[in-house]
Amino acid sequence: MSIQLGKLCSRIIEQHFGEVVRTVVDDLFASIAKPLSQIIRSTGLTKSEVCKSLAILIKFNMVGFSLNKARTGYEYRLHYDRIVMVLRYPRYVHLIQTKFGHESAVLMEELLRSGTQCASYIIVKSMSNVDGKDNNTLALLRDKFADLAQENYITRAPEPKPSDGGADLMELCHDIPNPFLMPELDLRVLKELHEGKPVKVPDEDVHWVVNVEQFHIDFRNSIMVTAIERLIDSNAGECMKYLLQLMRERTNPWEAVSNPIALVDLRQRCERKSQNVEMLRYLDQYISVMESNDYLSKFDTKGGGQFTVNVKRIFEQLTWACIENIIVEKYGSKAARIFRVVRMKKYVEQEDIQKEAMVPAKDAKLLTYKLLEENFLQIQTFRKPGGGNSGAPKSFFLFYVNQPQIVSMLLELSYKALYNSITRLTHDKTVNKRLIEKSQRLESIVETMKERGESEAYINEILETLTPPEQEILAKVKLRVKSLYSAEIGIDETIFMLKLYQEYQK
């Protein structure tokens, strides 16, 4: 945990849940675990406010609770990674929209907004955001919800059970036999619930949450496929996609190295699912190129050859590429060349850097110490002991690269950049709130007038109530907001990749 991460979590919570919940999150971030009494004492809030805040955070899986060592009360812990994932919610919805369609995206958005909820209420609430609202819509939403559960994008929430310490205390049971089993939902009951009738839903004890792990597996696979496409071509990317499918069937999805995959099995999978003749013709060559780049490792020669997918090595290479791109953007191509030389040589002296990187001595020294100052390079001092009266011992310095330390530093910078982006976005919206609301009202009025068939002259007269200076300011604000949203997405993708690197290094 870091200061920048704490500020980012605080800003996200304040933006989505308000000041009181933010106070509770700030207090929990400063400690590992706290009982309710200590949270009330340190925050200065009332017991009711703290309990409501904790209930909200637990509902969205941003806080977890467990029994203390004496098993007489609860301790609360903050899941700060889940707070940062709030910024990833639009990507989750977009992925579902792409794979399953609009109705599934509406269901996913409603579940993300609810945090934890039973299927019946999610389906009924989603009815208002679906285009067609006929008798078949409820059946369609029920089937789409079942598809999301079957594909592991949603899972059952842990169920509370009485603890051994006392009848009044409860524990969460995470060991659910089939966490993706969909309960039976009666369409008649769903229809009555939609009409507002008081009815008891059969699945009120079965709550669902978003399975972020499945989304992250898809994001990870997408990063690897895109990397192969850029390195080789689109055919190699398609080949990698089928390799990852076979890996998922045979290996724990988060293993650093997959179980062996036979080339024969890969060829059969490609022939069955792909119409790409060129990829099938040169499949052996694509595998050889991926092996030469350390994306695959040869395990055995039987069955036409067996290969393993080295996920850990892939993300090491992608992280190196990310670091070098950042250095190019901040300090230029010469600095990136110096960094690359130090990385390849592992330990290198200052004089050797300028020779190997083919950079003038003055520039090489300036850029090397700039990278050292910014923690992209580290320095190791060695002393050569002097003999007798030969004077003071001679020292020489070797430069080297510490990748885990650079990744930690870049994560800090990313958290800081995200915090600044969100703060600036909030500021722009607050300062120009009146103008934005006026523009939205005008757009709503114009839309209604077009539906009524009003004349263009009358519509233009209404639009002219927004003066040219206001239009210019509004255009600038919209452009800045769009740029900041794009920056947030890009920074989050970088954070995701760097966090994956850290996970695979454990």
Short mmCIF file of C-alpha atoms in Angstrom, two decimals:
data_model
loop_
_atom_site.label_atom_id
_atom_site.label_comp_id
_atom_site.label_asym_id
_atom_site.label_seq_id
_atom_site.Cartn_x
_atom_site.Cartn_y
_atom_site.Cartn_z
CA MET A 1 0.00 0.00 0.00
CA SER A 2 1.17 3.50 -0.78
CA ILE A 3 0.22 7.14 -0.25
CA GLN A 4 -0.74 7.60 -3.91
CA LEU A 5 -2.96 4.49 -3.86
CA GLY A 6 -4.63 5.75 -0.69
CA LYS A 7 -5.38 9.15 -2.27
CA LEU A 8 -6.76 7.45 -5.40
CA CYS A 9 -9.04 5.13 -3.37
CA SER A 10 -10.22 8.10 -1.34
CA ARG A 11 -11.07 10.10 -4.47
CA ILE A 12 -12.93 7.20 -6.14
CA ILE A 13 -15.01 6.47 -3.04
CA GLU A 14 -15.86 10.14 -2.52
CA GLN A 15 -16.94 10.43 -6.16
CA HIS A 16 -19.25 7.40 -6.03
CA PHE A 17 -20.42 7.09 -2.40
CA GLY A 18 -19.90 10.45 -0.71
CA GLU A 19 -17.93 12.04 2.09
CA VAL A 20 -19.02 9.81 5.00
CA VAL A 21 -18.05 6.54 3.27
CA ARG A 22 -14.75 8.13 2.19
CA THR A 23 -13.93 8.89 5.85
CA VAL A 24 -14.43 5.22 6.77
CA VAL A 25 -12.28 4.08 3.80
CA ASP A 26 -9.46 6.48 4.75
CA ASP A 27 -9.49 5.10 8.29
CA LEU A 28 -9.43 1.45 7.13
CA PHE A 29 -6.67 2.14 4.59
CA ALA A 30 -4.36 3.28 7.39
CA SER A 31 -4.68 -0.07 9.21
CA ILE A 32 -4.67 -3.78 8.41
CA ALA A 33 -7.90 -4.64 10.24
CA LYS A 34 -10.12 -2.80 12.72
CA PRO A 35 -13.16 -3.64 14.86
CA LEU A 36 -16.26 -1.45 14.70
CA SER A 37 -15.57 0.33 18.00
CA GLN A 38 -12.13 1.52 16.87
CA ILE A 39 -13.49 2.75 13.52
CA ILE A 40 -16.17 4.81 15.34
CA ARG A 41 -13.58 6.23 17.73
CA SER A 42 -10.97 7.17 15.09
CA THR A 43 -13.39 8.59 12.47
CA GLY A 44 -15.55 10.61 14.88
CA LEU A 45 -18.71 9.45 13.07
CA THR A 46 -21.82 8.06 14.74
CA LYS A 47 -22.32 4.30 15.00
CA SER A 48 -25.22 4.48 12.53
CA GLU A 49 -23.10 6.29 9.90
CA VAL A 50 -20.20 3.84 10.25
CA CYS A 51 -22.51 0.80 10.08
CA LYS A 52 -24.26 2.11 6.95
CA SER A 53 -20.90 2.90 5.32
CA LEU A 54 -19.54 -0.57 6.09
CA ALA A 55 -22.76 -2.17 4.79
CA ILE A 56 -22.38 -0.32 1.48
CA LEU A 57 -18.70 -1.24 1.16
CA ILE A 58 -19.36 -4.91 2.03
CA LYS A 59 -22.20 -5.02 -0.52
CA PHE A 60 -19.75 -3.90 -3.23
CA ASN A 61 -17.02 -6.26 -1.91
CA MET A 62 -14.72 -3.32 -1.10
CA VAL A 63 -14.53 -4.33 2.56
CA GLY A 64 -14.31 -7.82 4.00
CA PHE A 65 -14.99 -8.95 7.55
CA SER A 66 -13.90 -11.91 9.64
CA LEU A 67 -14.03 -13.01 13.25
CA ASN A 68 -11.24 -11.79 15.53
CA LYS A 69 -8.84 -14.23 17.22
CA ALA A 70 -11.02 -14.48 20.32
CA ARG A 71 -14.06 -15.13 18.05
CA THR A 72 -16.09 -12.57 19.96
CA GLY A 73 -16.53 -9.90 17.30
CA TYR A 74 -15.72 -8.80 13.75
CA GLU A 75 -12.69 -7.17 12.19
CA TYR A 76 -13.01 -5.21 8.95
CA ARG A 77 -10.40 -5.07 6.17
CA LEU A 78 -10.27 -2.83 3.11
CA HIS A 79 -9.95 -4.42 -0.36
CA TYR A 80 -8.25 -1.47 -2.03
CA ASP A 81 -7.74 -3.36 -5.31
CA ARG A 82 -11.52 -3.68 -5.66
CA ILE A 83 -11.89 0.08 -5.25
CA VAL A 84 -9.52 0.77 -8.16
CA MET A 85 -11.50 -1.76 -10.23
CA VAL A 86 -14.45 0.65 -10.23
CA LEU A 87 -12.63 2.49 -13.03
CA ARG A 88 -12.66 -0.79 -15.00
CA TYR A 89 -16.46 -1.20 -14.91
CA PRO A 90 -17.02 0.36 -18.39
CA ARG A 91 -14.54 -2.17 -19.85
CA TYR A 92 -16.46 -5.03 -18.21
CA VAL A 93 -19.73 -3.83 -19.75
CA HIS A 94 -18.12 -3.30 -23.17
CA LEU A 95 -16.69 -6.83 -23.15
CA ILE A 96 -20.12 -8.32 -22.35
CA GLN A 97 -21.73 -6.10 -25.03
CA THR A 98 -19.23 -7.42 -27.60
CA LYS A 99 -19.57 -11.10 -26.67
CA PHE A 100 -23.23 -11.47 -25.69
CA GLY A 101 -25.18 -8.44 -26.95
CA HIS A 102 -27.10 -5.48 -25.54
CA GLU A 103 -29.38 -7.35 -23.13
CA SER A 104 -26.46 -9.07 -21.38
CA ALA A 105 -24.63 -5.73 -21.12
CA VAL A 106 -27.71 -4.19 -19.45
CA LEU A 107 -27.80 -7.06 -16.92
CA MET A 108 -24.08 -6.69 -16.20
CA GLU A 109 -24.39 -2.92 -15.76
CA GLU A 110 -27.29 -3.37 -13.32
CA LEU A 111 -25.36 -5.96 -11.30
CA LEU A 112 -22.30 -3.69 -11.16
CA ARG A 113 -24.52 -0.85 -9.98
CA SER A 114 -26.15 -3.06 -7.32
CA GLY A 115 -22.96 -4.73 -6.07
CA THR A 116 -24.67 -7.85 -4.72
CA GLN A 117 -28.24 -8.79 -5.63
CA CYS A 118 -30.47 -11.78 -6.40
CA ALA A 119 -31.18 -12.67 -10.03
CA SER A 120 -34.91 -11.86 -9.98
CA TYR A 121 -34.41 -8.22 -8.98
CA ILE A 122 -31.56 -7.74 -11.46
CA ILE A 123 -33.72 -9.07 -14.32
CA VAL A 124 -36.75 -6.95 -13.36
CA LYS A 125 -34.67 -3.76 -12.91
CA SER A 126 -33.02 -4.34 -16.29
CA MET A 127 -36.41 -4.29 -18.02
CA SER A 128 -36.48 -0.47 -17.98
CA ASN A 129 -33.21 -0.25 -19.98
CA VAL A 130 -34.08 -2.80 -22.68
CA ASP A 131 -35.51 -1.59 -25.98
CA GLY A 132 -38.37 -4.05 -26.45
CA LYS A 133 -40.69 -4.61 -23.47
CA ASP A 134 -43.01 -7.37 -24.68
CA ASN A 135 -43.90 -10.64 -22.96
CA ASN A 136 -40.79 -12.38 -24.27
CA THR A 137 -38.34 -9.82 -22.85
CA LEU A 138 -38.36 -11.31 -19.34
CA ALA A 139 -37.68 -14.78 -20.75
CA LEU A 140 -34.85 -13.36 -22.88
CA LEU A 141 -33.26 -11.58 -19.90
CA ARG A 142 -33.55 -14.73 -17.79
CA ASP A 143 -31.78 -16.76 -20.48
CA LYS A 144 -29.08 -14.10 -20.90
CA PHE A 145 -28.50 -14.07 -17.13
CA ALA A 146 -28.12 -17.87 -17.21
CA ASP A 147 -25.59 -17.52 -20.08
CA LEU A 148 -23.48 -15.09 -18.02
CA ALA A 149 -23.47 -17.57 -15.12
CA GLN A 150 -22.63 -20.48 -17.43
CA GLU A 151 -19.67 -18.55 -18.90
CA ASN A 152 -18.45 -17.71 -15.35
CA TYR A 153 -18.81 -13.92 -15.71
CA ILE A 154 -21.06 -13.84 -12.63
CA THR A 155 -20.89 -16.05 -9.58
CA ARG A 156 -22.83 -16.68 -6.39
CA ALA A 157 -21.90 -14.47 -3.47
CA PRO A 158 -20.55 -16.14 -0.29
CA GLU A 159 -23.37 -17.30 1.97
CA PRO A 160 -23.54 -16.33 5.68
CA LYS A 161 -23.62 -19.16 8.22
CA PRO A 162 -23.58 -19.26 12.05
CA SER A 163 -20.06 -19.31 13.48
CA ASP A 164 -18.71 -21.74 16.05
CA GLY A 165 -18.02 -18.92 18.52
CA GLY A 166 -21.61 -17.98 19.20
CA ALA A 167 -25.12 -18.04 17.79
CA ASP A 168 -25.23 -14.27 17.22
CA LEU A 169 -22.07 -14.18 15.07
CA MET A 170 -22.02 -15.13 11.39
CA GLU A 171 -19.26 -16.16 9.00
CA LEU A 172 -19.18 -16.07 5.22
CA CYS A 173 -19.00 -19.49 3.58
CA HIS A 174 -16.88 -19.18 0.40
CA ASP A 175 -16.95 -22.92 -0.28
CA ILE A 176 -20.04 -23.16 -2.52
CA PRO A 177 -20.33 -26.54 -4.35
CA ASN A 178 -21.42 -25.04 -7.67
CA PRO A 179 -21.01 -21.24 -7.61
CA PHE A 180 -22.32 -20.85 -11.19
CA LEU A 181 -25.53 -22.90 -10.80
CA MET A 182 -28.57 -20.86 -11.87
CA PRO A 183 -31.71 -21.26 -9.69
CA GLU A 184 -35.11 -21.96 -11.26
CA LEU A 185 -36.92 -18.69 -12.05
CA ASP A 186 -40.66 -18.69 -12.73
CA LEU A 187 -41.64 -16.21 -15.47
CA ARG A 188 -45.03 -15.68 -13.82
CA VAL A 189 -43.35 -14.56 -10.58
CA LEU A 190 -40.98 -12.28 -12.53
CA LYS A 191 -43.92 -10.70 -14.35
CA GLU A 192 -45.79 -10.05 -11.08
CA LEU A 193 -42.64 -8.55 -9.59
CA HIS A 194 -42.25 -6.29 -12.65
CA GLU A 195 -45.86 -5.12 -12.27
CA GLY A 196 -45.15 -4.10 -8.67
CA LYS A 197 -47.23 -6.80 -6.96
CA PRO A 198 -46.10 -8.00 -3.50
CA VAL A 199 -44.65 -11.43 -4.27
CA LYS A 200 -42.00 -13.63 -2.66
CA VAL A 201 -39.24 -14.45 -5.12
CA PRO A 202 -37.92 -18.02 -4.92
CA ASP A 203 -34.23 -17.00 -5.16
CA GLU A 204 -34.13 -14.23 -2.54
CA ASP A 205 -31.46 -16.15 -0.59
CA VAL A 206 -29.20 -16.63 -3.64
CA HIS A 207 -27.17 -13.46 -4.34
CA TRP A 208 -24.89 -12.85 -7.29
CA VAL A 209 -21.72 -10.82 -7.78
CA VAL A 210 -19.54 -10.04 -10.78
CA ASN A 211 -16.69 -12.54 -11.21
CA VAL A 212 -13.88 -10.08 -11.97
CA GLU A 213 -11.36 -12.94 -12.27
CA GLN A 214 -12.99 -14.14 -15.50
CA PHE A 215 -12.87 -10.63 -16.96
CA HIS A 216 -9.21 -10.33 -16.05
CA ILE A 217 -8.44 -13.67 -17.72
CA ASP A 218 -10.06 -12.34 -20.91
CA PHE A 219 -8.14 -9.05 -20.66
CA ARG A 220 -4.88 -10.94 -20.10
CA ASN A 221 -5.49 -13.21 -23.09
CA SER A 222 -6.39 -10.21 -25.22
CA ILE A 223 -3.08 -8.53 -24.30
CA MET A 224 -1.11 -11.65 -25.31
CA VAL A 225 -2.98 -12.08 -28.61
CA THR A 226 -2.50 -8.39 -29.48
CA ALA A 227 1.22 -8.65 -28.63
CA ILE A 228 1.62 -11.62 -31.01
CA GLU A 229 -0.29 -9.80 -33.75
CA ARG A 230 2.03 -6.79 -33.48
CA LEU A 231 5.15 -8.96 -33.28
CA ILE A 232 4.29 -11.32 -36.18
CA ASP A 233 0.88 -10.92 -37.88
CA SER A 234 -2.86 -11.50 -37.44
CA ASN A 235 -2.58 -15.22 -38.34
CA ALA A 236 -0.13 -15.77 -35.48
CA GLY A 237 -2.55 -13.90 -33.20
CA GLU A 238 -5.36 -16.29 -34.17
CA CYS A 239 -3.04 -19.23 -33.53
CA MET A 240 -2.25 -17.83 -30.07
CA LYS A 241 -5.98 -17.47 -29.36
CA TYR A 242 -6.54 -21.21 -29.91
CA LEU A 243 -3.45 -22.03 -27.85
CA LEU A 244 -4.89 -20.05 -24.94
CA GLN A 245 -8.22 -21.87 -25.30
CA LEU A 246 -6.42 -25.23 -25.00
CA MET A 247 -4.40 -23.84 -22.08
CA ARG A 248 -7.62 -22.90 -20.26
CA GLU A 249 -8.97 -26.45 -20.65
CA ARG A 250 -5.83 -28.13 -19.27
CA THR A 251 -4.26 -25.67 -16.82
CA ASN A 252 -5.17 -23.49 -13.89
CA PRO A 253 -5.81 -20.14 -15.63
CA TRP A 254 -3.31 -18.21 -13.47
CA GLU A 255 -0.38 -20.63 -13.73
CA ALA A 256 2.89 -19.01 -14.85
CA VAL A 257 3.55 -21.84 -17.34
CA SER A 258 0.84 -23.95 -18.96
CA ASN A 259 0.69 -27.73 -19.09
CA PRO A 260 2.08 -29.25 -22.34
CA ILE A 261 -0.08 -28.74 -25.44
CA ALA A 262 0.49 -31.11 -28.39
CA LEU A 263 0.88 -29.57 -31.84
CA VAL A 264 -1.56 -32.21 -33.14
CA ASP A 265 -4.26 -30.99 -30.72
CA LEU A 266 -3.65 -27.38 -31.75
CA ARG A 267 -3.90 -28.27 -35.44
CA GLN A 268 -7.16 -30.18 -34.88
CA ARG A 269 -8.61 -27.23 -32.93
CA CYS A 270 -7.62 -24.79 -35.69
CA GLU A 271 -9.06 -27.03 -38.43
CA ARG A 272 -12.32 -27.40 -36.54
CA LYS A 273 -12.86 -23.75 -35.62
CA SER A 274 -10.95 -21.67 -38.17
CA GLN A 275 -11.40 -21.04 -41.89
CA ASN A 276 -7.98 -19.36 -42.18
CA VAL A 277 -6.18 -21.52 -44.74
CA GLU A 278 -2.95 -19.50 -44.60
CA MET A 279 -2.68 -19.91 -40.83
CA LEU A 280 -3.21 -23.68 -41.10
CA ARG A 281 -0.63 -23.99 -43.89
CA TYR A 282 2.13 -22.20 -41.94
CA LEU A 283 1.15 -23.34 -38.44
CA ASP A 284 4.53 -25.02 -37.78
CA GLN A 285 6.41 -21.87 -38.78
CA TYR A 286 4.24 -19.66 -36.56
CA ILE A 287 4.90 -21.96 -33.60
CA SER A 288 8.66 -21.83 -34.33
CA VAL A 289 8.68 -18.02 -34.44
CA MET A 290 6.74 -17.80 -31.16
CA GLU A 291 9.17 -20.29 -29.62
CA SER A 292 12.18 -18.23 -30.78
CA ASN A 293 10.68 -15.18 -29.01
CA ASP A 294 10.24 -17.13 -25.73
CA TYR A 295 6.44 -16.95 -25.93
CA LEU A 296 6.37 -20.76 -26.15
CA SER A 297 8.77 -23.41 -24.81
CA LYS A 298 9.29 -26.86 -26.32
CA PHE A 299 8.42 -29.55 -23.78
CA ASP A 300 8.73 -32.78 -25.77
CA THR A 301 8.99 -34.07 -29.34
CA LYS A 302 6.26 -36.72 -29.23
CA GLY A 303 2.93 -36.16 -30.97
CA GLY A 304 4.47 -33.77 -33.47
CA GLY A 305 5.92 -31.75 -30.60
CA GLN A 306 4.53 -30.50 -27.30
CA PHE A 307 4.73 -26.85 -26.21
CA THR A 308 4.01 -24.86 -23.08
CA VAL A 309 2.79 -21.24 -23.00
CA ASN A 310 5.20 -19.24 -20.83
CA VAL A 311 2.83 -16.56 -19.54
CA LYS A 312 5.33 -15.27 -16.98
CA ARG A 313 7.99 -14.73 -19.64
CA ILE A 314 5.49 -13.02 -21.96
CA PHE A 315 4.56 -10.44 -19.35
CA GLU A 316 8.20 -9.87 -18.47
CA GLN A 317 8.84 -8.96 -22.12
CA LEU A 318 5.73 -6.79 -22.33
CA THR A 319 6.74 -4.98 -19.14
CA TRP A 320 10.22 -4.31 -20.56
CA ALA A 321 8.57 -2.88 -23.70
CA CYS A 322 6.29 -0.69 -21.54
CA ILE A 323 9.24 0.63 -19.53
CA GLU A 324 11.25 1.41 -22.67
CA ASN A 325 8.28 3.22 -24.24
CA ILE A 326 7.93 5.39 -21.13
CA ILE A 327 11.65 6.24 -21.24
CA VAL A 328 11.38 7.15 -24.95
CA GLU A 329 8.42 9.46 -24.26
CA LYS A 330 10.05 11.15 -21.24
CA TYR A 331 13.75 11.29 -22.16
CA GLY A 332 14.09 10.41 -25.85
CA SER A 333 15.47 7.55 -27.93
CA LYS A 334 19.09 7.99 -26.76
CA ALA A 335 18.06 7.39 -23.14
CA ALA A 336 16.12 4.29 -24.21
CA ARG A 337 19.23 3.02 -26.03
CA ILE A 338 21.32 3.50 -22.87
CA PHE A 339 18.68 1.71 -20.77
CA ARG A 340 18.59 -1.17 -23.26
CA VAL A 341 22.40 -1.52 -23.16
CA VAL A 342 22.44 -1.68 -19.36
CA ARG A 343 19.61 -4.21 -19.39
CA MET A 344 21.36 -6.47 -21.90
CA LYS A 345 24.79 -6.24 -20.23
CA LYS A 346 23.29 -6.67 -16.74
CA TYR A 347 26.22 -4.79 -15.09
CA VAL A 348 28.15 -2.13 -17.00
CA GLU A 349 30.52 0.76 -16.28
CA GLN A 350 29.94 4.36 -17.39
CA GLU A 351 32.72 4.28 -20.03
CA ASP A 352 31.30 1.13 -21.61
CA ILE A 353 27.78 2.61 -21.83
CA GLN A 354 28.75 5.37 -24.26
CA LYS A 355 30.68 2.89 -26.44
CA GLU A 356 27.92 0.28 -26.58
CA ALA A 357 25.05 2.77 -26.99
CA MET A 358 27.00 4.85 -29.55
CA VAL A 359 26.04 8.08 -27.80
CA PRO A 360 28.43 11.06 -27.34
CA ALA A 361 30.20 10.98 -23.97
CA LYS A 362 28.55 14.16 -22.66
CA ASP A 363 25.01 13.02 -23.61
CA ALA A 364 25.64 9.50 -22.32
CA LYS A 365 26.76 10.78 -18.92
CA LEU A 366 23.87 13.26 -18.66
CA LEU A 367 21.19 10.73 -19.64
CA THR A 368 22.67 7.92 -17.53
CA TYR A 369 22.57 10.01 -14.38
CA LYS A 370 19.11 11.31 -15.29
CA LEU A 371 17.86 7.70 -15.48
CA LEU A 372 19.67 7.00 -12.21
CA GLU A 373 18.00 10.00 -10.59
CA GLU A 374 14.56 8.83 -11.77
CA ASN A 375 15.23 5.26 -10.47
CA PHE A 376 15.23 3.62 -13.91
CA LEU A 377 18.86 2.62 -13.26
CA GLN A 378 20.56 1.50 -10.05
CA ILE A 379 24.23 1.73 -9.13
CA GLN A 380 26.44 -0.84 -7.39
CA THR A 381 29.74 0.25 -5.82
CA PHE A 382 32.74 -2.11 -5.68
CA ARG A 383 35.97 -1.40 -3.84
CA LYS A 384 39.27 -2.84 -5.00
CA PRO A 385 41.49 -3.15 -1.92
CA GLY A 386 44.84 -1.34 -2.17
CA GLY A 387 48.05 -3.09 -1.25
CA GLY A 388 50.58 -1.73 1.28
CA ASN A 389 51.32 1.97 0.78
CA SER A 390 49.71 2.20 -2.62
CA GLY A 391 47.12 4.71 -1.34
CA ALA A 392 43.37 4.63 -0.82
CA PRO A 393 41.45 1.65 -2.20
CA LYS A 394 40.10 2.20 -5.70
CA SER A 395 36.33 2.20 -6.22
CA PHE A 396 34.44 1.58 -9.42
CA PHE A 397 30.73 1.79 -10.16
CA LEU A 398 28.49 -0.55 -12.15
CA PHE A 399 25.05 0.39 -13.44
CA TYR A 400 22.28 -2.20 -13.50
CA VAL A 401 18.49 -2.47 -13.90
CA ASN A 402 16.09 -3.69 -11.20
CA GLN A 403 12.85 -4.49 -13.03
CA PRO A 404 10.60 -5.14 -9.96
CA GLN A 405 11.65 -1.82 -8.44
CA ILE A 406 10.91 0.04 -11.70
CA VAL A 407 7.48 -1.60 -11.90
CA SER A 408 6.65 -0.51 -8.33
CA MET A 409 7.74 3.04 -9.17
CA LEU A 410 5.64 3.09 -12.38
CA LEU A 411 2.61 1.83 -10.44
CA GLU A 412 3.04 4.76 -8.04
CA LEU A 413 3.24 7.18 -10.98
CA SER A 414 0.15 5.57 -12.54
CA TYR A 415 -1.87 5.92 -9.33
CA LYS A 416 -0.79 9.56 -9.09
CA ALA A 417 -1.73 10.20 -12.74
CA LEU A 418 -5.15 8.58 -12.23
CA TYR A 419 -5.76 10.69 -9.13
CA ASN A 420 -4.81 13.88 -10.99
CA SER A 421 -6.99 12.94 -13.97
CA ILE A 422 -10.07 12.28 -11.81
CA THR A 423 -9.47 15.47 -9.80
CA ARG A 424 -9.17 17.59 -12.94
CA LEU A 425 -12.27 15.95 -14.44
CA THR A 426 -14.29 16.69 -11.30
CA HIS A 427 -13.03 20.29 -11.27
CA ASP A 428 -13.99 20.91 -14.92
CA LYS A 429 -17.47 19.49 -14.40
CA THR A 430 -18.01 21.54 -11.23
CA VAL A 431 -16.82 24.84 -12.71
CA ASN A 432 -18.89 24.42 -15.89
CA LYS A 433 -21.86 22.68 -14.25
CA ARG A 434 -24.39 25.40 -15.20
CA LEU A 435 -23.26 25.44 -18.84
CA ILE A 436 -23.31 21.64 -19.15
CA GLU A 437 -26.82 21.44 -17.63
CA LYS A 438 -28.03 24.19 -19.99
CA SER A 439 -26.63 22.30 -22.99
CA GLN A 440 -28.27 19.05 -21.86
CA ARG A 441 -31.64 20.79 -21.42
CA LEU A 442 -31.37 22.30 -24.92
CA GLU A 443 -30.51 18.90 -26.43
CA SER A 444 -33.55 17.37 -24.71
CA ILE A 445 -35.83 20.17 -25.94
CA VAL A 446 -34.53 19.91 -29.52
CA GLU A 447 -34.99 16.12 -29.49
CA THR A 448 -38.61 16.54 -28.37
CA MET A 449 -39.22 19.21 -31.03
CA LYS A 450 -37.86 16.94 -33.77
CA GLU A 451 -40.19 14.15 -32.64
CA ARG A 452 -43.13 16.60 -32.86
CA GLY A 453 -42.01 17.65 -36.36
CA GLU A 454 -41.19 21.30 -35.62
CA SER A 455 -39.60 23.42 -38.38
CA GLU A 456 -35.82 23.73 -38.71
CA ALA A 457 -36.00 27.52 -38.34
CA TYR A 458 -37.74 27.21 -34.95
CA ILE A 459 -35.22 24.56 -33.79
CA ASN A 460 -32.29 26.79 -34.82
CA GLU A 461 -33.86 29.69 -32.93
CA ILE A 462 -33.93 27.56 -29.77
CA LEU A 463 -30.30 26.44 -30.30
CA GLU A 464 -29.20 30.09 -30.60
CA THR A 465 -30.01 30.61 -26.91
CA LEU A 466 -26.55 29.07 -26.36
CA THR A 467 -24.29 32.02 -27.24
CA PRO A 468 -21.09 31.61 -29.34
CA PRO A 469 -18.76 32.19 -26.33
CA GLU A 470 -20.70 29.55 -24.38
CA GLN A 471 -20.49 27.14 -27.33
CA GLU A 472 -16.72 27.67 -27.51
CA ILE A 473 -16.27 27.03 -23.77
CA LEU A 474 -18.53 23.97 -23.95
CA ALA A 475 -16.57 22.53 -26.90
CA LYS A 476 -13.29 22.95 -24.99
CA VAL A 477 -14.72 21.32 -21.86
CA LYS A 478 -16.11 18.35 -23.84
CA LEU A 479 -12.75 17.86 -25.60
CA ARG A 480 -10.86 17.96 -22.28
CA VAL A 481 -13.31 15.55 -20.61
CA LYS A 482 -13.00 13.15 -23.54
CA SER A 483 -9.17 13.33 -23.37
CA LEU A 484 -9.19 12.71 -19.62
CA TYR A 485 -11.50 9.69 -19.99
CA SER A 486 -9.18 8.26 -22.67
CA ALA A 487 -6.18 8.87 -20.40
CA GLU A 488 -7.90 7.04 -17.52
CA ILE A 489 -8.51 4.00 -19.74
CA GLY A 490 -4.90 3.98 -20.95
CA ILE A 491 -3.48 4.34 -17.43
CA ASP A 492 -5.74 1.57 -16.13
CA GLU A 493 -4.52 -0.76 -18.90
CA THR A 494 -0.93 -0.02 -17.86
CA ILE A 495 -1.75 -0.67 -14.18
CA PHE A 496 -3.43 -3.96 -15.13
CA MET A 497 -0.35 -5.17 -17.03
CA LEU A 498 2.10 -4.10 -14.32
CA LYS A 499 -0.01 -5.79 -11.62
CA LEU A 500 -0.05 -8.97 -13.70
CA TYR A 501 3.74 -8.82 -13.90
CA GLN A 502 3.93 -8.54 -10.10
CA GLU A 503 1.52 -11.46 -9.63
CA TYR A 504 3.57 -13.73 -11.89
CA GLN A 505 6.79 -12.79 -10.07
CA LYS A 506 5.46 -14.04 -6.73
#
